[in-house]
Coordinates of N, CA and C in Angstrom, one line a residue:
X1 N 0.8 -1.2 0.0 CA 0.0 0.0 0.0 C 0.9 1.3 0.0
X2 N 2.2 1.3 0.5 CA 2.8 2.5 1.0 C 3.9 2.7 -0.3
X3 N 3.6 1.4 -1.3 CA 4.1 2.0 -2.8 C 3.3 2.1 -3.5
X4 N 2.1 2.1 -3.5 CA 0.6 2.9 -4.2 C 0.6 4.1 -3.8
X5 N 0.7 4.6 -2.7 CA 0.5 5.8 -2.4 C 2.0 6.7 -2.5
X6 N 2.9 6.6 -3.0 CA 4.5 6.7 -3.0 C 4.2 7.1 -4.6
X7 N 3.8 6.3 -5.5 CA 3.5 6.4 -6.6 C 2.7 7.2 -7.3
X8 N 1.8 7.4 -6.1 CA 0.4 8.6 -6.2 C 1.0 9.4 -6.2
X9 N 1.9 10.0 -4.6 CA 2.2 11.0 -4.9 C 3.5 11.7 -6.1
X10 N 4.1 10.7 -6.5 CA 4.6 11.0 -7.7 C 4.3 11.6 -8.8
X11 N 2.9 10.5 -9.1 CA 1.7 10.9 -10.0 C 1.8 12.6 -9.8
X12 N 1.2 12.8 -8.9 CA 0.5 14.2 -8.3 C 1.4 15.4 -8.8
X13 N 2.7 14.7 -7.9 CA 3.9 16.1 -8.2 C 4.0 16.1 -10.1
X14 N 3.9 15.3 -10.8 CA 4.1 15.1 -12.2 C 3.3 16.2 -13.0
X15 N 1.6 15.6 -12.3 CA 0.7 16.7 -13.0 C 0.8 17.9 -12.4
X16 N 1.2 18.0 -11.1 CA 0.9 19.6 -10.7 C 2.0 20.5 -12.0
X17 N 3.4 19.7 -11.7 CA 4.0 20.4 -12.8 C 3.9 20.3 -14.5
X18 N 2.6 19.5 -14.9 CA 2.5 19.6 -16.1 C 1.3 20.5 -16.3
X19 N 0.7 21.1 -15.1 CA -0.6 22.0 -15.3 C 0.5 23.4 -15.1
X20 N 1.5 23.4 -14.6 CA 2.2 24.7 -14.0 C 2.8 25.0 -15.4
X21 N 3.7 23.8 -16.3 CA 3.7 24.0 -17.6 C 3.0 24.8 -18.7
X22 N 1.7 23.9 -18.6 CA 0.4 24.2 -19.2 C 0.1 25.5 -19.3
X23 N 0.1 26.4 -18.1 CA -0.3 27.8 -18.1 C 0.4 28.5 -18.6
X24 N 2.2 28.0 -18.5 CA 3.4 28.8 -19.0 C 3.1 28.8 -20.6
X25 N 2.6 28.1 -20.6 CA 2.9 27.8 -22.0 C 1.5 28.5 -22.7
X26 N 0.3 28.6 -22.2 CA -0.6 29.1 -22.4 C -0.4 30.6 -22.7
X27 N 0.3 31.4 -21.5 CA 0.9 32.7 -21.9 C 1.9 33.1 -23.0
X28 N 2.7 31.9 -23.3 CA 3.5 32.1 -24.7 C 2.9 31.8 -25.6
X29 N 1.9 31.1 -26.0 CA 0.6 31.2 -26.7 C 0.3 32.3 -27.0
X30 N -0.4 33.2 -26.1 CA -1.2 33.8 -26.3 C -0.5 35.3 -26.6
X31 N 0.9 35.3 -26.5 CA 2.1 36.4 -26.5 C 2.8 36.5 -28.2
X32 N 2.4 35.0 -28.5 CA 3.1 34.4 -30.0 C 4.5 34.2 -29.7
X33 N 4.8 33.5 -28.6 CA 6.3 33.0 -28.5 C 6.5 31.3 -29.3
X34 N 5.2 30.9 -29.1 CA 5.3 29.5 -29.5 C 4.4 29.3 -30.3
X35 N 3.9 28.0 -30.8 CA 3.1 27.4 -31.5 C 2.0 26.7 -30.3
X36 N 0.9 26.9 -30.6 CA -0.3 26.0 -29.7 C -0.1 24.5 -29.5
X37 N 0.9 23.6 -30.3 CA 0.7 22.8 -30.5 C 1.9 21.9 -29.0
X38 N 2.8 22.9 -28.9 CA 3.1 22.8 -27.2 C 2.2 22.4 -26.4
X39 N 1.6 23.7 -26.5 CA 0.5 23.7 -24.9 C -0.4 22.6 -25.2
X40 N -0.9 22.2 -26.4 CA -1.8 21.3 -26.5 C -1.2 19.7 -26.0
X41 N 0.2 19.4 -26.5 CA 0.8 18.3 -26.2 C 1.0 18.1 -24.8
X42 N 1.3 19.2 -23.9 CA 1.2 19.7 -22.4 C -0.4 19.3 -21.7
X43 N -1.5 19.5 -22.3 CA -2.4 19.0 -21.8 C -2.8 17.5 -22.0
X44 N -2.3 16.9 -23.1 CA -2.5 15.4 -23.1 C -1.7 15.0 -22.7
X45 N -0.7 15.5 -22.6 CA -0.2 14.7 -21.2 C -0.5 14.9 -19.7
X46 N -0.9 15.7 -19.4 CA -1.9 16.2 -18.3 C -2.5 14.7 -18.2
X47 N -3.6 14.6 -19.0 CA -4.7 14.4 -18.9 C -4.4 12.5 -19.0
X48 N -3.1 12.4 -19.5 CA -2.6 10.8 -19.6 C -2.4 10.2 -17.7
X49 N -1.9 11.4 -17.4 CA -1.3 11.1 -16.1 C -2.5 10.9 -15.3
X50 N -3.4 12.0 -15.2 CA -4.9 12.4 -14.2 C -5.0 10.3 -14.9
X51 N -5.4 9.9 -15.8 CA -5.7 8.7 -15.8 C -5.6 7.5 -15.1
X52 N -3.9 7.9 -15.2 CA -3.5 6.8 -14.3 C -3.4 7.0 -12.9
X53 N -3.7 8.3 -12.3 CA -4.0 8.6 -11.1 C -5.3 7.5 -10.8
X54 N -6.2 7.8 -11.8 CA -7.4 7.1 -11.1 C -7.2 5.8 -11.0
X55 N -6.2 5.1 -12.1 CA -6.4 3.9 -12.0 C -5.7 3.1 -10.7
X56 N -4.7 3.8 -10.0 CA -4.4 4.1 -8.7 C -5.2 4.2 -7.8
X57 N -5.8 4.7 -7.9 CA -6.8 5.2 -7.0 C -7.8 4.5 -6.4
X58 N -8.2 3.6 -7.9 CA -9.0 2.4 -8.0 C -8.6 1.5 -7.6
X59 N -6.7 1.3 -7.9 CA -6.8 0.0 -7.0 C -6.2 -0.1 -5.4
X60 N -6.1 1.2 -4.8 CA -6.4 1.4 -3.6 C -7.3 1.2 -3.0
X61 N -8.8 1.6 -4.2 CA -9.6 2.1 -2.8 C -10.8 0.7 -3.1
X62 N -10.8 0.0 -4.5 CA -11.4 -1.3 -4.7 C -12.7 -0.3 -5.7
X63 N -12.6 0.7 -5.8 CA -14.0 1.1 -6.3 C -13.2 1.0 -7.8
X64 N -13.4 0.3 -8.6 CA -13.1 0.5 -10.1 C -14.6 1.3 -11.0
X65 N -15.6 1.1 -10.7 CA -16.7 1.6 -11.1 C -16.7 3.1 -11.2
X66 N -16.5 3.4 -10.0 CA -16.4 5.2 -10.1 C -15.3 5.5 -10.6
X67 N -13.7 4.7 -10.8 CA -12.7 5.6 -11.1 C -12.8 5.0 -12.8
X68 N -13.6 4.2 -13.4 CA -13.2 4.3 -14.5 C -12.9 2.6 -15.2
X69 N -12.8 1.9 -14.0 CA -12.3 0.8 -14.8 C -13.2 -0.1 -15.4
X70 N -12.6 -0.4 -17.0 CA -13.4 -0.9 -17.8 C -14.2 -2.1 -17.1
X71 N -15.6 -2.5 -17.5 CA -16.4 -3.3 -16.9 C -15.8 -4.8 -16.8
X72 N -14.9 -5.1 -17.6 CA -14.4 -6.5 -18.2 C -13.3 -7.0 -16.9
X73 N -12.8 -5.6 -16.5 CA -11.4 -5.8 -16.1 C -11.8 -5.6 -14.2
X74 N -13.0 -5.1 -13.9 CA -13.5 -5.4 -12.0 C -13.2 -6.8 -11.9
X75 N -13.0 -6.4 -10.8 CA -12.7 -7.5 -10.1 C -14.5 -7.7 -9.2
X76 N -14.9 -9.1 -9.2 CA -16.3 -9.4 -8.5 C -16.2 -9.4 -7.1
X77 N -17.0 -8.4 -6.4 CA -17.3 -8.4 -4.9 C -16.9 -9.6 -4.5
X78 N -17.2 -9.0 -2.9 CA -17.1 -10.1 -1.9 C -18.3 -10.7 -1.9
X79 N -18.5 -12.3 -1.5 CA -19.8 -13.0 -0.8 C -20.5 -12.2 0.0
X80 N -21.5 -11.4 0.0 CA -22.3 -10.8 1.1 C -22.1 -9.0 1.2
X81 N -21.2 -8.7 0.0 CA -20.7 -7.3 0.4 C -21.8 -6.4 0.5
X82 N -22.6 -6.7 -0.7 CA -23.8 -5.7 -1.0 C -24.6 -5.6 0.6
X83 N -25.0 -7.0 1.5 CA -25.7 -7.1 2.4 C -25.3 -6.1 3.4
X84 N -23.8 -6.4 3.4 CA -23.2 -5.8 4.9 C -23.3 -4.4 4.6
X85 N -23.4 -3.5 3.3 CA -23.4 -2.3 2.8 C -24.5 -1.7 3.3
X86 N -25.8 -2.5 3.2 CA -26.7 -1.7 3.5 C -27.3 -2.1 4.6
X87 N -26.2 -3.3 5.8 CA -27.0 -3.3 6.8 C -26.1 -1.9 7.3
X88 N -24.5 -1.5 7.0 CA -24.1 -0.4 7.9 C -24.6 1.0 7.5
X89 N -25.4 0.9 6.2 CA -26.2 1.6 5.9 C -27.5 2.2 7.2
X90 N -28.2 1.2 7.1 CA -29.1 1.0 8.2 C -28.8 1.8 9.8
X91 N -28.0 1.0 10.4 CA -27.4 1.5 11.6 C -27.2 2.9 12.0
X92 N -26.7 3.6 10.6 CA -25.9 4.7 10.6 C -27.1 5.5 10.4
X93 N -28.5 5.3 9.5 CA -29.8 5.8 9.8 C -30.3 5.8 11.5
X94 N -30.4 4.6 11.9 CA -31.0 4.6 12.8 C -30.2 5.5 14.1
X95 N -29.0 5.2 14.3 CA -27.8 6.6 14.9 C -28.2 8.0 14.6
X96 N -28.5 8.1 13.4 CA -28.6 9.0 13.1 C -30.4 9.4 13.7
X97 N -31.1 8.8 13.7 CA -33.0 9.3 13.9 C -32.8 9.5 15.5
X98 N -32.1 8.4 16.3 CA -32.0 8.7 17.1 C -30.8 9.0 18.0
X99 N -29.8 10.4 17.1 CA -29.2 11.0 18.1 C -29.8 12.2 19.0
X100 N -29.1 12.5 20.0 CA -29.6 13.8 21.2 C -29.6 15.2 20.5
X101 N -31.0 15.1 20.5 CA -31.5 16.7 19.8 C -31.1 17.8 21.3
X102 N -30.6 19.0 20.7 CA -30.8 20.3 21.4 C -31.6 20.8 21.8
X103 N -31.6 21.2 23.5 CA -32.6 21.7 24.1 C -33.5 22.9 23.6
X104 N -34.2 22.7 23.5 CA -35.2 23.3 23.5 C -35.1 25.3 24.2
X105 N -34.7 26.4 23.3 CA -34.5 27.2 24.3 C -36.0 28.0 24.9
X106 N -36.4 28.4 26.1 CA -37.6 29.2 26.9 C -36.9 30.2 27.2
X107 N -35.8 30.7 26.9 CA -35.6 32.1 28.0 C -36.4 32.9 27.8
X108 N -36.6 33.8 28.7 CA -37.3 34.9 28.9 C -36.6 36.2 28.6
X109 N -37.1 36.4 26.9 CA -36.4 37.7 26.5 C -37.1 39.1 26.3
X110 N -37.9 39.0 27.4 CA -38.6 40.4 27.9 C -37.7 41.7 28.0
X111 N -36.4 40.8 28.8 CA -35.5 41.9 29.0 C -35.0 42.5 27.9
X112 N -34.4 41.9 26.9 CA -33.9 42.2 25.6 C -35.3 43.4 24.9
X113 N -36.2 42.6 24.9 CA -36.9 43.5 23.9 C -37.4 44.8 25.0
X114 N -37.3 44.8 26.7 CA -37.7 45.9 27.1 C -36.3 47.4 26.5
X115 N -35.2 46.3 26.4 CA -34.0 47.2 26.2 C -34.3 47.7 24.9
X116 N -34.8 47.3 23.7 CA -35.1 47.4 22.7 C -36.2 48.7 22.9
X117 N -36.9 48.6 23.9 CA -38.0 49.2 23.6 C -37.5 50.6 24.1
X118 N -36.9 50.9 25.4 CA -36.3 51.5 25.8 C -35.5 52.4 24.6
X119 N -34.5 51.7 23.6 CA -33.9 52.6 22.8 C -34.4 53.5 21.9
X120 N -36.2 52.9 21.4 CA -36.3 53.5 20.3 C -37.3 54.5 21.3
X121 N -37.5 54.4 22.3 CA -37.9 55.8 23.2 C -37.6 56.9 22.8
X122 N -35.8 56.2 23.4 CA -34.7 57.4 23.6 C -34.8 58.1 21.7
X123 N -34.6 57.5 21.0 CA -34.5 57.6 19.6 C -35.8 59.0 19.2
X124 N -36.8 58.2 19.7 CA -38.3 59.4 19.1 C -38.5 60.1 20.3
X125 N -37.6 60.2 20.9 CA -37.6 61.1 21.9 C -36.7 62.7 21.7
X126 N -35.8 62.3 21.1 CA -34.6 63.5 20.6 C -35.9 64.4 19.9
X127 N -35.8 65.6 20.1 CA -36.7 66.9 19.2 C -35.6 67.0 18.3
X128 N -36.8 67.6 17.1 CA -36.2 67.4 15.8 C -36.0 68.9 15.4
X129 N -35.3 69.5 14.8 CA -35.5 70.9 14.0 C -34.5 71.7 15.0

């Protein structure tokens, strides 16, 4: 696991510096230092790498579905996995319907709104002209 993730972040530092490219190269574009066909080669490789992140990613985390891997090439669940999904599913409802709701507040904010009332006294009290 600790050379999947070693490799990820490899990955990572790779693309960060082919997007930091990307933009350099975007400004010489758009200045006419270069040809487009740079920055464009700069983004497919970007976008080669972002790939293989996922497929990393996939086989860290077991989800090949969300990151992309073709249907042919999953690997088949566990015996029972779907079940145990939605009994911890369940649980985490029921935790949840019955966690400790917040009290209820009653104070008595008479005082507040007598202060309130008190200011706009003072307020239409000032003579005007």
């Amino acid at each position: 696991m600790e050379a999947l993730r070693a490799a990820f972040r490899e990955l990572r530092a790779i693309a960060t510096s082919l997007d930091r490219s990307t933009h350099a190269l975007t400004q010489a574009v758009d200045a006419g230092l270069c040809p487009s066909e740079h920055r464009d080669t700069a983004c497919e490789a970007g976008d080669l790498v972002r790939v293989e992140m996922r497929r990393v990613v996939a086989v860290m985390t077991g989800s090949f579905d969300y990151w992309g891997l073709p249907d042919a090439e999953c690997p088949d669940a566990a015996p029972g996995a779907a079940e145990r999904a939605a009994a911890a599913i369940r649980v985490a409802e029921k935790r949840w319907k019955n966690r400790p709701r917040a009290a209820v507040r009653t104070e008595d904010t008479s005082r507040q709104r007598g202060w309130r009332d008190a200011w706009w006294t003072r307020i239409e009290a000032v003579p005007v002209g």
